[in-house]
Amino acid sequence: MKMSISEPEEIKINMTAMIDIVFQLLVFFIMTFKVVAMEGDFNIKMPLASESADSLDEELPDLITVRLEAGENGNISSIIVDDSETLREATMFPDLTNIVEERLAAEGNPEQNSETEVEFDIDYNLKYSYTVKAIGAVSGRALPDGKVKPLIKKVKFKDVAN
Amino acid sequence: MRLFKKKSTEILEGDLTPMIDMTFQLIAFFMLLINFSEVDRADEILLPSSVLAVPPEVRPDYQIILNLEPNGVVVFEGQKNGIDLLNPLLSRQVDAAAREGIRDPGDIAVIIRSHEDTPTGVVQELMAKCQESELQSFSLRVKNQK
């Protein structure tokens, strides 16, 4: 008996539908893609009033009070440190960093002082961007090589001033 | 004399494999980078910027993200509310955290994303409102300039 051997046929899959859907997916992801700016945090611990009263017996940390005064349209007009030094110039934020750095150096712990705390007393109308600038100014110093020299780690707000 | 060559009638099939490979890689790239936490953000809020703000290294066990507009409206989970009306929402969040094993509300991270022109007093009012629900850990979120 003679058996016929058929030649293997090349199987061709129709890719058109898959390529269509793949391109549609690609277009969807490209259209919905958003470049999100990198974000960071300033951490603030605000203990409840009752807990603050409980901790009165404990030794209080060194405290630097910083008052931020608002001028017209919520812009900053002056910074007063510990009710004694008033900063008014355009360089008030770098000056604030200098004062904090000097204060920490005087206390013998210029690097990463973990105990000293800064309390901000801020005018109600002051724009939030200035508050963030001031928190940044006491938190550390940006060095030319891109690194940051940390200063104050504990920051708190005084009660809302009306 | 023969003038014309007979044209080939075969269908030319290009090799689509590299293109499909590349397309799949592009899809994988965009899928990985797509931001699923969009609901936590409010596009209209322009954050202040700082070089010194530290990007969070670890995600807190439980976090509440509050977006604050300059007029004092809080955008929370896509809904807009006045600060005075936040208590029930915050209490619900504290209860939800407790169900996930975070019994102390002080361990819940409250992330405040406030517009740069918001009066600071309004931000403090928001913090005071959170304190009414025994929340104590706040993070002021800013745009990192690096």
PDB file of N, CA, C and O in Angstrom, chain B residues 40-112:
ATOM      1  N   ASP B  40      -5.912  60.818  45.359  1.00  0.00           N
ATOM      2  CA  ASP B  40      -5.423  61.521  46.545  1.00  0.00           C
ATOM      3  C   ASP B  40      -4.919  62.921  46.216  1.00  0.00           C
ATOM      4  O   ASP B  40      -4.636  63.693  47.105  1.00  0.00           O
ATOM      5  N   ARG B  41      -4.774  63.188  44.959  1.00  0.00           N
ATOM      6  CA  ARG B  41      -4.203  64.475  44.580  1.00  0.00           C
ATOM      7  C   ARG B  41      -5.284  65.371  44.007  1.00  0.00           C
ATOM      8  O   ARG B  41      -6.232  64.912  43.414  1.00  0.00           O
ATOM      9  N   ALA B  42      -5.085  66.657  44.188  1.00  0.00           N
ATOM     10  CA  ALA B  42      -5.992  67.610  43.569  1.00  0.00           C
ATOM     11  C   ALA B  42      -5.131  68.481  42.661  1.00  0.00           C
ATOM     12  O   ALA B  42      -4.202  69.134  43.131  1.00  0.00           O
ATOM     13  N   ASP B  43      -5.435  68.419  41.381  1.00  0.00           N
ATOM     14  CA  ASP B  43      -4.559  69.066  40.401  1.00  0.00           C
ATOM     15  C   ASP B  43      -4.473  70.581  40.567  1.00  0.00           C
ATOM     16  O   ASP B  43      -3.471  71.189  40.245  1.00  0.00           O
ATOM     17  N   GLU B  44      -5.566  71.174  41.077  1.00  0.00           N
ATOM     18  CA  GLU B  44      -5.604  72.633  41.143  1.00  0.00           C
ATOM     19  C   GLU B  44      -4.726  73.186  42.274  1.00  0.00           C
ATOM     20  O   GLU B  44      -4.527  74.390  42.365  1.00  0.00           O
ATOM     21  N   ILE B  45      -4.225  72.286  43.116  1.00  0.00           N
ATOM     22  CA  ILE B  45      -3.405  72.742  44.245  1.00  0.00           C
ATOM     23  C   ILE B  45      -1.946  72.856  43.836  1.00  0.00           C
ATOM     24  O   ILE B  45      -1.343  71.889  43.391  1.00  0.00           O
ATOM     25  N   LEU B  46      -1.424  74.069  44.000  1.00  0.00           N
ATOM     26  CA  LEU B  46      -0.024  74.321  43.666  1.00  0.00           C
ATOM     27  C   LEU B  46       0.779  74.301  44.965  1.00  0.00           C
ATOM     28  O   LEU B  46       0.638  75.185  45.804  1.00  0.00           O
ATOM     29  N   LEU B  47       1.577  73.270  45.123  1.00  0.00           N
ATOM     30  CA  LEU B  47       2.319  73.123  46.372  1.00  0.00           C
ATOM     31  C   LEU B  47       3.493  74.095  46.420  1.00  0.00           C
ATOM     32  O   LEU B  47       4.085  74.392  45.393  1.00  0.00           O
ATOM     33  N   PRO B  48       3.831  74.577  47.624  1.00  0.00           N
ATOM     34  CA  PRO B  48       5.073  75.358  47.735  1.00  0.00           C
ATOM     35  C   PRO B  48       6.255  74.422  47.520  1.00  0.00           C
ATOM     36  O   PRO B  48       6.113  73.201  47.658  1.00  0.00           O
ATOM     37  N   SER B  49       7.401  74.986  47.184  1.00  0.00           N
ATOM     38  CA  SER B  49       8.539  74.113  46.909  1.00  0.00           C
ATOM     39  C   SER B  49       9.668  74.367  47.897  1.00  0.00           C
ATOM     40  O   SER B  49       9.798  75.465  48.445  1.00  0.00           O
ATOM     41  N   SER B  50      10.457  73.337  48.121  1.00  0.00           N
ATOM     42  CA  SER B  50      11.589  73.450  49.029  1.00  0.00           C
ATOM     43  C   SER B  50      12.651  72.422  48.666  1.00  0.00           C
ATOM     44  O   SER B  50      12.318  71.321  48.225  1.00  0.00           O
ATOM     45  N   VAL B  51      13.894  72.808  48.864  1.00  0.00           N
ATOM     46  CA  VAL B  51      15.001  71.873  48.622  1.00  0.00           C
ATOM     47  C   VAL B  51      15.134  70.908  49.800  1.00  0.00           C
ATOM     48  O   VAL B  51      15.611  69.785  49.662  1.00  0.00           O
ATOM     49  N   LEU B  52      14.691  71.380  50.960  1.00  0.00           N
ATOM     50  CA  LEU B  52      15.006  70.660  52.194  1.00  0.00           C
ATOM     51  C   LEU B  52      13.972  69.618  52.602  1.00  0.00           C
ATOM     52  O   LEU B  52      14.185  68.858  53.534  1.00  0.00           O
ATOM     53  N   ALA B  53      12.835  69.604  51.932  1.00  0.00           N
ATOM     54  CA  ALA B  53      11.812  68.623  52.299  1.00  0.00           C
ATOM     55  C   ALA B  53      12.299  67.223  51.950  1.00  0.00           C
ATOM     56  O   ALA B  53      12.892  67.000  50.901  1.00  0.00           O
ATOM     57  N   VAL B  54      12.063  66.303  52.849  1.00  0.00           N
ATOM     58  CA  VAL B  54      12.574  64.940  52.669  1.00  0.00           C
ATOM     59  C   VAL B  54      11.490  64.058  52.048  1.00  0.00           C
ATOM     60  O   VAL B  54      10.400  63.944  52.602  1.00  0.00           O
ATOM     61  N   PRO B  55      11.777  63.435  50.906  1.00  0.00           N
ATOM     62  CA  PRO B  55      10.794  62.495  50.363  1.00  0.00           C
ATOM     63  C   PRO B  55      10.607  61.323  51.341  1.00  0.00           C
ATOM     64  O   PRO B  55      11.597  60.830  51.890  1.00  0.00           O
ATOM     65  N   PRO B  56       9.355  60.925  51.613  1.00  0.00           N
ATOM     66  CA  PRO B  56       9.135  59.870  52.609  1.00  0.00           C
ATOM     67  C   PRO B  56       9.803  58.561  52.184  1.00  0.00           C
ATOM     68  O   PRO B  56       9.635  58.118  51.054  1.00  0.00           O
ATOM     69  N   GLU B  57      10.600  57.996  53.114  1.00  0.00           N
ATOM     70  CA  GLU B  57      11.320  56.751  52.788  1.00  0.00           C
ATOM     71  C   GLU B  57      10.390  55.546  52.834  1.00  0.00           C
ATOM     72  O   GLU B  57      10.474  54.652  52.016  1.00  0.00           O
ATOM     73  N   VAL B  58       9.541  55.531  53.835  1.00  0.00           N
ATOM     74  CA  VAL B  58       8.584  54.423  53.927  1.00  0.00           C
ATOM     75  C   VAL B  58       7.176  55.002  54.008  1.00  0.00           C
ATOM     76  O   VAL B  58       6.954  56.056  54.588  1.00  0.00           O
ATOM     77  N   ARG B  59       6.265  54.280  53.411  1.00  0.00           N
ATOM     78  CA  ARG B  59       4.876  54.716  53.465  1.00  0.00           C
ATOM     79  C   ARG B  59       4.340  54.414  54.862  1.00  0.00           C
ATOM     80  O   ARG B  59       4.550  53.308  55.381  1.00  0.00           O
ATOM     81  N   PRO B  60       3.666  55.400  55.489  1.00  0.00           N
ATOM     82  CA  PRO B  60       3.123  55.130  56.821  1.00  0.00           C
ATOM     83  C   PRO B  60       2.101  53.985  56.777  1.00  0.00           C
ATOM     84  O   PRO B  60       1.508  53.714  55.724  1.00  0.00           O
ATOM     85  N   ASP B  61       1.907  53.346  57.939  1.00  0.00           N
ATOM     86  CA  ASP B  61       0.956  52.230  57.998  1.00  0.00           C
ATOM     87  C   ASP B  61      -0.451  52.684  57.599  1.00  0.00           C
ATOM     88  O   ASP B  61      -1.200  51.952  56.972  1.00  0.00           O
ATOM     89  N   TYR B  62      -0.777  53.891  58.005  1.00  0.00           N
ATOM     90  CA  TYR B  62      -2.094  54.426  57.628  1.00  0.00           C
ATOM     91  C   TYR B  62      -1.943  55.931  57.435  1.00  0.00           C
ATOM     92  O   TYR B  62      -1.352  56.605  58.271  1.00  0.00           O
ATOM     93  N   GLN B  63      -2.428  56.438  56.350  1.00  0.00           N
ATOM     94  CA  GLN B  63      -2.281  57.869  56.090  1.00  0.00           C
ATOM     95  C   GLN B  63      -3.587  58.476  55.587  1.00  0.00           C
ATOM     96  O   GLN B  63      -4.384  57.817  54.937  1.00  0.00           O
ATOM     97  N   ILE B  64      -3.758  59.723  55.960  1.00  0.00           N
ATOM     98  CA  ILE B  64      -4.919  60.483  55.485  1.00  0.00           C
ATOM     99  C   ILE B  64      -4.358  61.671  54.708  1.00  0.00           C
ATOM    100  O   ILE B  64      -3.566  62.447  55.256  1.00  0.00           O
ATOM    101  N   ILE B  65      -4.745  61.794  53.456  1.00  0.00           N
ATOM    102  CA  ILE B  65      -4.229  62.904  52.648  1.00  0.00           C
ATOM    103  C   ILE B  65      -5.312  63.967  52.509  1.00  0.00           C
ATOM    104  O   ILE B  65      -6.394  63.694  51.989  1.00  0.00           O
ATOM    105  N   LEU B  66      -5.010  65.152  53.018  1.00  0.00           N
ATOM    106  CA  LEU B  66      -5.967  66.256  52.958  1.00  0.00           C
ATOM    107  C   LEU B  66      -5.408  67.340  52.035  1.00  0.00           C
ATOM    108  O   LEU B  66      -4.320  67.866  52.276  1.00  0.00           O
ATOM    109  N   ASN B  67      -6.132  67.641  50.978  1.00  0.00           N
ATOM    110  CA  ASN B  67      -5.742  68.715  50.061  1.00  0.00           C
ATOM    111  C   ASN B  67      -6.484  69.980  50.471  1.00  0.00           C
ATOM    112  O   ASN B  67      -7.701  69.955  50.606  1.00  0.00           O
ATOM    113  N   LEU B  68      -5.730  71.051  50.671  1.00  0.00           N
ATOM    114  CA  LEU B  68      -6.344  72.290  51.156  1.00  0.00           C
ATOM    115  C   LEU B  68      -6.232  73.386  50.105  1.00  0.00           C
ATOM    116  O   LEU B  68      -5.129  73.766  49.698  1.00  0.00           O
ATOM    117  N   GLU B  69      -7.396  73.888  49.697  1.00  0.00           N
ATOM    118  CA  GLU B  69      -7.418  74.965  48.702  1.00  0.00           C
ATOM    119  C   GLU B  69      -7.256  76.318  49.399  1.00  0.00           C
ATOM    120  O   GLU B  69      -7.488  76.417  50.609  1.00  0.00           O
ATOM    121  N   PRO B  70      -6.879  77.361  48.645  1.00  0.00           N
ATOM    122  CA  PRO B  70      -6.649  78.671  49.280  1.00  0.00           C
ATOM    123  C   PRO B  70      -7.884  79.216  50.006  1.00  0.00           C
ATOM    124  O   PRO B  70      -7.761  79.977  50.962  1.00  0.00           O
ATOM    125  N   ASN B  71      -9.095  78.834  49.552  1.00  0.00           N
ATOM    126  CA  ASN B  71     -10.304  79.353  50.192  1.00  0.00           C
ATOM    127  C   ASN B  71     -10.746  78.525  51.401  1.00  0.00           C
ATOM    128  O   ASN B  71     -11.829  78.711  51.937  1.00  0.00           O
ATOM    129  N   GLY B  72      -9.931  77.602  51.815  1.00  0.00           N
ATOM    130  CA  GLY B  72     -10.242  76.821  53.015  1.00  0.00           C
ATOM    131  C   GLY B  72     -11.053  75.565  52.750  1.00  0.00           C
ATOM    132  O   GLY B  72     -11.473  74.894  53.697  1.00  0.00           O
ATOM    133  N   VAL B  73     -11.268  75.240  51.492  1.00  0.00           N
ATOM    134  CA  VAL B  73     -12.005  74.018  51.157  1.00  0.00           C
ATOM    135  C   VAL B  73     -11.024  72.843  51.162  1.00  0.00           C
ATOM    136  O   VAL B  73      -9.937  72.928  50.619  1.00  0.00           O
ATOM    137  N   VAL B  74     -11.447  71.754  51.821  1.00  0.00           N
ATOM    138  CA  VAL B  74     -10.585  70.573  51.911  1.00  0.00           C
ATOM    139  C   VAL B  74     -11.063  69.529  50.908  1.00  0.00           C
ATOM    140  O   VAL B  74     -12.260  69.193  50.876  1.00  0.00           O
ATOM    141  N   VAL B  75     -10.144  69.064  50.070  1.00  0.00           N
ATOM    142  CA  VAL B  75     -10.476  68.005  49.112  1.00  0.00           C
ATOM    143  C   VAL B  75      -9.947  66.696  49.696  1.00  0.00           C
ATOM    144  O   VAL B  75      -8.747  66.528  49.888  1.00  0.00           O
ATOM    145  N   PHE B  76     -10.890  65.821  50.025  1.00  0.00           N
ATOM    146  CA  PHE B  76     -10.516  64.552  50.644  1.00  0.00           C
ATOM    147  C   PHE B  76     -11.214  63.419  49.896  1.00  0.00           C
ATOM    148  O   PHE B  76     -12.438  63.415  49.803  1.00  0.00           O
ATOM    149  N   GLU B  77     -10.436  62.524  49.355  1.00  0.00           N
ATOM    150  CA  GLU B  77     -10.937  61.410  48.552  1.00  0.00           C
ATOM    151  C   GLU B  77     -11.878  61.896  47.451  1.00  0.00           C
ATOM    152  O   GLU B  77     -12.946  61.328  47.229  1.00  0.00           O
ATOM    153  N   GLY B  78     -11.482  62.978  46.820  1.00  0.00           N
ATOM    154  CA  GLY B  78     -12.234  63.501  45.688  1.00  0.00           C
ATOM    155  C   GLY B  78     -13.435  64.342  46.057  1.00  0.00           C
ATOM    156  O   GLY B  78     -14.097  64.909  45.186  1.00  0.00           O
ATOM    157  N   GLN B  79     -13.740  64.445  47.358  1.00  0.00           N
ATOM    158  CA  GLN B  79     -14.904  65.237  47.785  1.00  0.00           C
ATOM    159  C   GLN B  79     -14.451  66.528  48.457  1.00  0.00           C
ATOM    160  O   GLN B  79     -13.461  66.539  49.188  1.00  0.00           O
ATOM    161  N   LYS B  80     -15.229  67.592  48.205  1.00  0.00           N
ATOM    162  CA  LYS B  80     -14.880  68.883  48.786  1.00  0.00           C
ATOM    163  C   LYS B  80     -15.725  69.139  50.028  1.00  0.00           C
ATOM    164  O   LYS B  80     -16.943  68.943  50.005  1.00  0.00           O
ATOM    165  N   ASN B  81     -15.062  69.582  51.085  1.00  0.00           N
ATOM    166  CA  ASN B  81     -15.763  69.878  52.341  1.00  0.00           C
ATOM    167  C   ASN B  81     -15.137  71.096  52.996  1.00  0.00           C
ATOM    168  O   ASN B  81     -13.939  71.350  52.821  1.00  0.00           O
ATOM    169  N   GLY B  82     -15.914  71.789  53.790  1.00  0.00           N
ATOM    170  CA  GLY B  82     -15.361  72.859  54.615  1.00  0.00           C
ATOM    171  C   GLY B  82     -14.646  72.221  55.803  1.00  0.00           C
ATOM    172  O   GLY B  82     -14.938  71.074  56.165  1.00  0.00           O
ATOM    173  N   ILE B  83     -13.746  72.964  56.418  1.00  0.00           N
ATOM    174  CA  ILE B  83     -12.992  72.407  57.559  1.00  0.00           C
ATOM    175  C   ILE B  83     -13.947  72.016  58.694  1.00  0.00           C
ATOM    176  O   ILE B  83     -13.759  70.992  59.346  1.00  0.00           O
ATOM    177  N   ASP B  84     -15.001  72.824  58.887  1.00  0.00           N
ATOM    178  CA  ASP B  84     -15.939  72.558  59.989  1.00  0.00           C
ATOM    179  C   ASP B  84     -16.662  71.222  59.833  1.00  0.00           C
ATOM    180  O   ASP B  84     -17.141  70.664  60.812  1.00  0.00           O
ATOM    181  N   LEU B  85     -16.767  70.740  58.595  1.00  0.00           N
ATOM    182  CA  LEU B  85     -17.540  69.513  58.362  1.00  0.00           C
ATOM    183  C   LEU B  85     -16.665  68.260  58.300  1.00  0.00           C
ATOM    184  O   LEU B  85     -17.109  67.197  57.893  1.00  0.00           O
ATOM    185  N   LEU B  86     -15.421  68.406  58.725  1.00  0.00           N
ATOM    186  CA  LEU B  86     -14.489  67.277  58.565  1.00  0.00           C
ATOM    187  C   LEU B  86     -14.590  66.218  59.665  1.00  0.00           C
ATOM    188  O   LEU B  86     -14.164  65.087  59.465  1.00  0.00           O
ATOM    189  N   ASN B  87     -15.142  66.590  60.821  1.00  0.00           N
ATOM    190  CA  ASN B  87     -15.123  65.664  61.967  1.00  0.00           C
ATOM    191  C   ASN B  87     -15.658  64.271  61.653  1.00  0.00           C
ATOM    192  O   ASN B  87     -14.994  63.284  61.974  1.00  0.00           O
ATOM    193  N   PRO B  88     -16.844  64.150  61.034  1.00  0.00           N
ATOM    194  CA  PRO B  88     -17.338  62.788  60.769  1.00  0.00           C
ATOM    195  C   PRO B  88     -16.416  61.994  59.844  1.00  0.00           C
ATOM    196  O   PRO B  88     -16.192  60.809  60.061  1.00  0.00           O
ATOM    197  N   LEU B  89     -15.834  62.683  58.843  1.00  0.00           N
ATOM    198  CA  LEU B  89     -14.943  61.994  57.897  1.00  0.00           C
ATOM    199  C   LEU B  89     -13.684  61.506  58.604  1.00  0.00           C
ATOM    200  O   LEU B  89     -13.232  60.381  58.394  1.00  0.00           O
ATOM    201  N   LEU B  90     -13.139  62.371  59.461  1.00  0.00           N
ATOM    202  CA  LEU B  90     -11.910  61.990  60.170  1.00  0.00           C
ATOM    203  C   LEU B  90     -12.186  60.858  61.155  1.00  0.00           C
ATOM    204  O   LEU B  90     -11.378  59.939  61.294  1.00  0.00           O
ATOM    205  N   SER B  91     -13.329  60.933  61.831  1.00  0.00           N
ATOM    206  CA  SER B  91     -13.677  59.863  62.780  1.00  0.00           C
ATOM    207  C   SER B  91     -13.793  58.531  62.047  1.00  0.00           C
ATOM    208  O   SER B  91     -13.358  57.499  62.555  1.00  0.00           O
ATOM    209  N   ARG B  92     -14.386  58.573  60.850  1.00  0.00           N
ATOM    210  CA  ARG B  92     -14.519  57.345  60.056  1.00  0.00           C
ATOM    211  C   ARG B  92     -13.135  56.779  59.714  1.00  0.00           C
ATOM    212  O   ARG B  92     -12.913  55.577  59.753  1.00  0.00           O
ATOM    213  N   GLN B  93     -12.208  57.688  59.404  1.00  0.00           N
ATOM    214  CA  GLN B  93     -10.848  57.247  59.068  1.00  0.00           C
ATOM    215  C   GLN B  93     -10.154  56.640  60.287  1.00  0.00           C
ATOM    216  O   GLN B  93      -9.444  55.642  60.172  1.00  0.00           O
ATOM    217  N   VAL B  94     -10.367  57.268  61.455  1.00  0.00           N
ATOM    218  CA  VAL B  94      -9.760  56.742  62.690  1.00  0.00           C
ATOM    219  C   VAL B  94     -10.319  55.344  62.975  1.00  0.00           C
ATOM    220  O   VAL B  94      -9.575  54.424  63.333  1.00  0.00           O
ATOM    221  N   ASP B  95     -11.638  55.176  62.763  1.00  0.00           N
ATOM    222  CA  ASP B  95     -12.257  53.848  62.965  1.00  0.00           C
ATOM    223  C   ASP B  95     -11.686  52.834  61.972  1.00  0.00           C
ATOM    224  O   ASP B  95     -11.407  51.693  62.330  1.00  0.00           O
ATOM    225  N   ALA B  96     -11.522  53.275  60.727  1.00  0.00           N
ATOM    226  CA  ALA B  96     -10.995  52.367  59.695  1.00  0.00           C
ATOM    227  C   ALA B  96      -9.565  51.946  60.034  1.00  0.00           C
ATOM    228  O   ALA B  96      -9.182  50.793  59.850  1.00  0.00           O
ATOM    229  N   ALA B  97      -8.789  52.897  60.571  1.00  0.00           N
ATOM    230  CA  ALA B  97      -7.409  52.575  60.968  1.00  0.00           C
ATOM    231  C   ALA B  97      -7.415  51.577  62.125  1.00  0.00           C
ATOM    232  O   ALA B  97      -6.597  50.655  62.150  1.00  0.00           O
ATOM    233  N   ALA B  98      -8.350  51.766  63.055  1.00  0.00           N
ATOM    234  CA  ALA B  98      -8.442  50.847  64.200  1.00  0.00           C
ATOM    235  C   ALA B  98      -8.763  49.429  63.723  1.00  0.00           C
ATOM    236  O   ALA B  98      -8.227  48.455  64.259  1.00  0.00           O
ATOM    237  N   ARG B  99      -9.608  49.334  62.712  1.00  0.00           N
ATOM    238  CA  ARG B  99      -9.941  48.003  62.168  1.00  0.00           C
ATOM    239  C   ARG B  99      -8.712  47.355  61.528  1.00  0.00           C
ATOM    240  O   ARG B  99      -8.628  46.143  61.446  1.00  0.00           O
ATOM    241  N   GLU B 100      -7.784  48.192  61.063  1.00  0.00           N
ATOM    242  CA  GLU B 100      -6.552  47.651  60.460  1.00  0.00           C
ATOM    243  C   GLU B 100      -5.453  47.450  61.493  1.00  0.00           C
ATOM    244  O   GLU B 100      -4.305  47.198  61.146  1.00  0.00           O
ATOM    245  N   GLY B 101      -5.803  47.633  62.761  1.00  0.00           N
ATOM    246  CA  GLY B 101      -4.847  47.343  63.836  1.00  0.00           C
ATOM    247  C   GLY B 101      -4.113  48.548  64.373  1.00  0.00           C
ATOM    248  O   GLY B 101      -3.252  48.413  65.236  1.00  0.00           O
ATOM    249  N   ILE B 102      -4.443  49.756  63.890  1.00  0.00           N
ATOM    250  CA  ILE B 102      -3.780  50.959  64.407  1.00  0.00           C
ATOM    251  C   ILE B 102      -4.723  51.586  65.421  1.00  0.00           C
ATOM    252  O   ILE B 102      -5.629  52.352  65.077  1.00  0.00           O
ATOM    253  N   ARG B 103      -4.511  51.228  66.674  1.00  0.00           N
ATOM    254  CA  ARG B 103      -5.434  51.636  67.741  1.00  0.00           C
ATOM    255  C   ARG B 103      -5.200  53.095  68.162  1.00  0.00           C
ATOM    256  O   ARG B 103      -6.138  53.772  68.554  1.00  0.00           O
ATOM    257  N   ASP B 104      -3.944  53.532  68.093  1.00  0.00           N
ATOM    258  CA  ASP B 104      -3.636  54.888  68.548  1.00  0.00           C
ATOM    259  C   ASP B 104      -3.741  55.861  67.368  1.00  0.00           C
ATOM    260  O   ASP B 104      -2.956  55.770  66.417  1.00  0.00           O
ATOM    261  N   PRO B 105      -4.685  56.793  67.432  1.00  0.00           N
ATOM    262  CA  PRO B 105      -4.807  57.748  66.309  1.00  0.00           C
ATOM    263  C   PRO B 105      -3.538  58.567  66.092  1.00  0.00           C
ATOM    264  O   PRO B 105      -3.300  59.079  65.008  1.00  0.00           O
ATOM    265  N   GLY B 106      -2.706  58.656  67.145  1.00  0.00           N
ATOM    266  CA  GLY B 106      -1.446  59.392  67.019  1.00  0.00           C
ATOM    267  C   GLY B 106      -0.491  58.756  66.018  1.00  0.00           C
ATOM    268  O   GLY B 106       0.450  59.402  65.547  1.00  0.00           O
ATOM    269  N   ASP B 107      -0.718  57.479  65.710  1.00  0.00           N
ATOM    270  CA  ASP B 107       0.149  56.789  64.744  1.00  0.00           C
ATOM    271  C   ASP B 107      -0.320  56.975  63.296  1.00  0.00           C
ATOM    272  O   ASP B 107       0.335  56.512  62.369  1.00  0.00           O
ATOM    273  N   ILE B 108      -1.476  57.605  63.135  1.00  0.00           N
ATOM    274  CA  ILE B 108      -1.974  57.852  61.771  1.00  0.00           C
ATOM    275  C   ILE B 108      -1.276  59.100  61.217  1.00  0.00           C
ATOM    276  O   ILE B 108      -1.211  60.126  61.890  1.00  0.00           O
ATOM    277  N   ALA B 109      -0.743  58.994  60.033  1.00  0.00           N
ATOM    278  CA  ALA B 109      -0.061  60.146  59.418  1.00  0.00           C
ATOM    279  C   ALA B 109      -1.072  60.989  58.649  1.00  0.00           C
ATOM    280  O   ALA B 109      -1.785  60.470  57.792  1.00  0.00           O
ATOM    281  N   VAL B 110      -1.140  62.254  59.007  1.00  0.00           N
ATOM    282  CA  VAL B 110      -2.005  63.183  58.269  1.00  0.00           C
ATOM    283  C   VAL B 110      -1.121  63.993  57.328  1.00  0.00           C
ATOM    284  O   VAL B 110      -0.238  64.720  57.779  1.00  0.00           O
ATOM    285  N   ILE B 111      -1.327  63.817  56.044  1.00  0.00           N
ATOM    286  CA  ILE B 111      -0.519  64.531  55.058  1.00  0.00           C
ATOM    287  C   ILE B 111      -1.325  65.713  54.535  1.00  0.00           C
ATOM    288  O   ILE B 111      -2.407  65.532  53.977  1.00  0.00           O
ATOM    289  N   ILE B 112      -0.796  66.899  54.769  1.00  0.00           N
ATOM    290  CA  ILE B 112      -1.513  68.112  54.343  1.00  0.00           C
ATOM    291  C   ILE B 112      -0.858  68.628  53.068  1.00  0.00           C
ATOM    292  O   ILE B 112       0.329  68.969  53.054  1.00  0.00           O
TER     293      ILE B 112
END
